[in-house]
């Protein structure tokens, strides 16, 4: 059941982040899923850093707060990706 929760969280967070972030993002459903999972790790790690003061690689859970943290992390991941992709060209 844990893997299914990761897939659901990844799809929800990735889809919301792609809707929030301006411009067109390609990638399809697999890209959206991976974006959401990366966002969950970024959001969970930022939450851990802000609450405990230590950086730990944790992921946000499947709850309302976890989805919000995952969306914030996914938007940060999109921003970082496009910031570095622009410099490569």
PDB file of C-alpha atoms in Angstrom:
ATOM      1  CA  UNK A   1       0.000   0.000   0.000  1.00  0.00           C
ATOM      2  CA  UNK A   2       2.942   2.345   0.584  1.00  0.00           C
ATOM      3  CA  UNK A   3       3.993   2.303  -3.075  1.00  0.00           C
ATOM      4  CA  UNK A   4       0.421   3.029  -4.151  1.00  0.00           C
ATOM      5  CA  UNK A   5       0.338   6.012  -1.784  1.00  0.00           C
ATOM      6  CA  UNK A   6       3.592   7.319  -3.305  1.00  0.00           C
ATOM      7  CA  UNK A   7       2.119   7.020  -6.796  1.00  0.00           C
ATOM      8  CA  UNK A   8      -1.075   8.826  -5.802  1.00  0.00           C
ATOM      9  CA  UNK A   9       0.841  11.560  -3.954  1.00  0.00           C
ATOM     10  CA  UNK A  10       3.233  11.971  -6.889  1.00  0.00           C
ATOM     11  CA  UNK A  11       0.446  12.297  -9.428  1.00  0.00           C
ATOM     12  CA  UNK A  12      -1.543  14.757  -7.318  1.00  0.00           C
ATOM     13  CA  UNK A  13       1.427  16.940  -6.392  1.00  0.00           C
ATOM     14  CA  UNK A  14       2.963  16.860  -9.875  1.00  0.00           C
ATOM     15  CA  UNK A  15      -0.304  17.746 -11.591  1.00  0.00           C
ATOM     16  CA  UNK A  16      -1.000  20.652  -9.224  1.00  0.00           C
ATOM     17  CA  UNK A  17       2.570  21.944  -9.558  1.00  0.00           C
ATOM     18  CA  UNK A  18       2.373  21.824 -13.350  1.00  0.00           C
ATOM     19  CA  UNK A  19      -0.914  23.728 -13.213  1.00  0.00           C
ATOM     20  CA  UNK A  20       0.557  26.387 -10.900  1.00  0.00           C
ATOM     21  CA  UNK A  21       3.901  26.875 -12.646  1.00  0.00           C
ATOM     22  CA  UNK A  22       3.663  29.274 -15.608  1.00  0.00           C
ATOM     23  CA  UNK A  23       4.389  28.068 -19.114  1.00  0.00           C
ATOM     24  CA  UNK A  24       4.199  24.687 -20.780  1.00  0.00           C
ATOM     25  CA  UNK A  25       5.784  21.641 -19.167  1.00  0.00           C
ATOM     26  CA  UNK A  26       6.087  18.469 -21.151  1.00  0.00           C
ATOM     27  CA  UNK A  27       6.722  15.047 -19.704  1.00  0.00           C
ATOM     28  CA  UNK A  28       3.419  13.216 -19.709  1.00  0.00           C
ATOM     29  CA  UNK A  29       2.130  11.129 -16.846  1.00  0.00           C
ATOM     30  CA  UNK A  30       5.496   9.571 -15.983  1.00  0.00           C
ATOM     31  CA  UNK A  31       7.169  12.980 -15.805  1.00  0.00           C
ATOM     32  CA  UNK A  32       4.335  14.262 -13.627  1.00  0.00           C
ATOM     33  CA  UNK A  33       4.696  11.264 -11.315  1.00  0.00           C
ATOM     34  CA  UNK A  34       8.462  11.702 -10.975  1.00  0.00           C
ATOM     35  CA  UNK A  35       8.056  15.444 -10.449  1.00  0.00           C
ATOM     36  CA  UNK A  36       5.603  14.816  -7.628  1.00  0.00           C
ATOM     37  CA  UNK A  37       7.837  12.255  -5.932  1.00  0.00           C
ATOM     38  CA  UNK A  38      10.857  14.579  -6.157  1.00  0.00           C
ATOM     39  CA  UNK A  39       8.621  17.351  -4.831  1.00  0.00           C
ATOM     40  CA  UNK A  40       7.613  15.169  -1.879  1.00  0.00           C
ATOM     41  CA  UNK A  41      11.255  14.679  -0.959  1.00  0.00           C
ATOM     42  CA  UNK A  42      12.093  18.365  -1.364  1.00  0.00           C
ATOM     43  CA  UNK A  43       9.032  19.450   0.616  1.00  0.00           C
ATOM     44  CA  UNK A  44       9.607  16.887   3.363  1.00  0.00           C
ATOM     45  CA  UNK A  45      13.269  17.820   3.646  1.00  0.00           C
ATOM     46  CA  UNK A  46      12.449  21.536   3.850  1.00  0.00           C
ATOM     47  CA  UNK A  47       9.854  20.824   6.532  1.00  0.00           C
ATOM     48  CA  UNK A  48      12.400  18.804   8.496  1.00  0.00           C
ATOM     49  CA  UNK A  49      14.960  21.599   8.153  1.00  0.00           C
ATOM     50  CA  UNK A  50      12.521  24.273   9.309  1.00  0.00           C
ATOM     51  CA  UNK A  51      11.104  22.325  12.259  1.00  0.00           C
ATOM     52  CA  UNK A  52      14.156  20.516  13.637  1.00  0.00           C
ATOM     53  CA  UNK A  53      17.030  22.547  12.243  1.00  0.00           C
ATOM     54  CA  UNK A  54      18.629  19.496  10.647  1.00  0.00           C
ATOM     55  CA  UNK A  55      18.477  18.439   7.017  1.00  0.00           C
ATOM     56  CA  UNK A  56      17.043  14.948   6.705  1.00  0.00           C
ATOM     57  CA  UNK A  57      15.887  13.270   3.504  1.00  0.00           C
ATOM     58  CA  UNK A  58      12.310  12.539   4.423  1.00  0.00           C
ATOM     59  CA  UNK A  59       9.224  12.573   2.293  1.00  0.00           C
ATOM     60  CA  UNK A  60       5.902  14.210   2.979  1.00  0.00           C
ATOM     61  CA  UNK A  61       3.073  11.822   3.742  1.00  0.00           C
ATOM     62  CA  UNK A  62      -0.305  11.345   2.090  1.00  0.00           C
ATOM     63  CA  UNK A  63      -2.297  13.971   3.985  1.00  0.00           C
ATOM     64  CA  UNK A  64      -3.422  17.507   3.246  1.00  0.00           C
ATOM     65  CA  UNK A  65      -0.230  18.954   4.703  1.00  0.00           C
ATOM     66  CA  UNK A  66       1.842  16.371   2.860  1.00  0.00           C
ATOM     67  CA  UNK A  67       0.222  17.239  -0.456  1.00  0.00           C
ATOM     68  CA  UNK A  68       0.810  20.962   0.143  1.00  0.00           C
ATOM     69  CA  UNK A  69       4.475  20.323   1.004  1.00  0.00           C
ATOM     70  CA  UNK A  70       4.829  18.080  -2.036  1.00  0.00           C
ATOM     71  CA  UNK A  71       3.329  20.718  -4.324  1.00  0.00           C
ATOM     72  CA  UNK A  72       5.667  23.376  -2.926  1.00  0.00           C
ATOM     73  CA  UNK A  73       8.601  21.010  -3.406  1.00  0.00           C
ATOM     74  CA  UNK A  74       7.506  20.165  -6.947  1.00  0.00           C
ATOM     75  CA  UNK A  75       7.229  23.858  -7.877  1.00  0.00           C
ATOM     76  CA  UNK A  76      10.751  24.361  -6.490  1.00  0.00           C
ATOM     77  CA  UNK A  77      11.939  21.353  -8.517  1.00  0.00           C
ATOM     78  CA  UNK A  78      10.366  22.778 -11.698  1.00  0.00           C
ATOM     79  CA  UNK A  79      11.953  26.160 -11.060  1.00  0.00           C
ATOM     80  CA  UNK A  80      15.387  24.592 -10.499  1.00  0.00           C
ATOM     81  CA  UNK A  81      15.057  22.404 -13.596  1.00  0.00           C
ATOM     82  CA  UNK A  82      14.173  25.295 -15.877  1.00  0.00           C
ATOM     83  CA  UNK A  83      16.787  27.573 -14.288  1.00  0.00           C
ATOM     84  CA  UNK A  84      19.541  25.055 -15.044  1.00  0.00           C
ATOM     85  CA  UNK A  85      18.104  23.987 -18.414  1.00  0.00           C
ATOM     86  CA  UNK A  86      18.177  27.591 -19.683  1.00  0.00           C
ATOM     87  CA  UNK A  87      21.854  27.891 -18.839  1.00  0.00           C
ATOM     88  CA  UNK A  88      22.681  24.704 -20.763  1.00  0.00           C
ATOM     89  CA  UNK A  89      21.556  26.196 -24.070  1.00  0.00           C
TER      90      UNK A  89
END
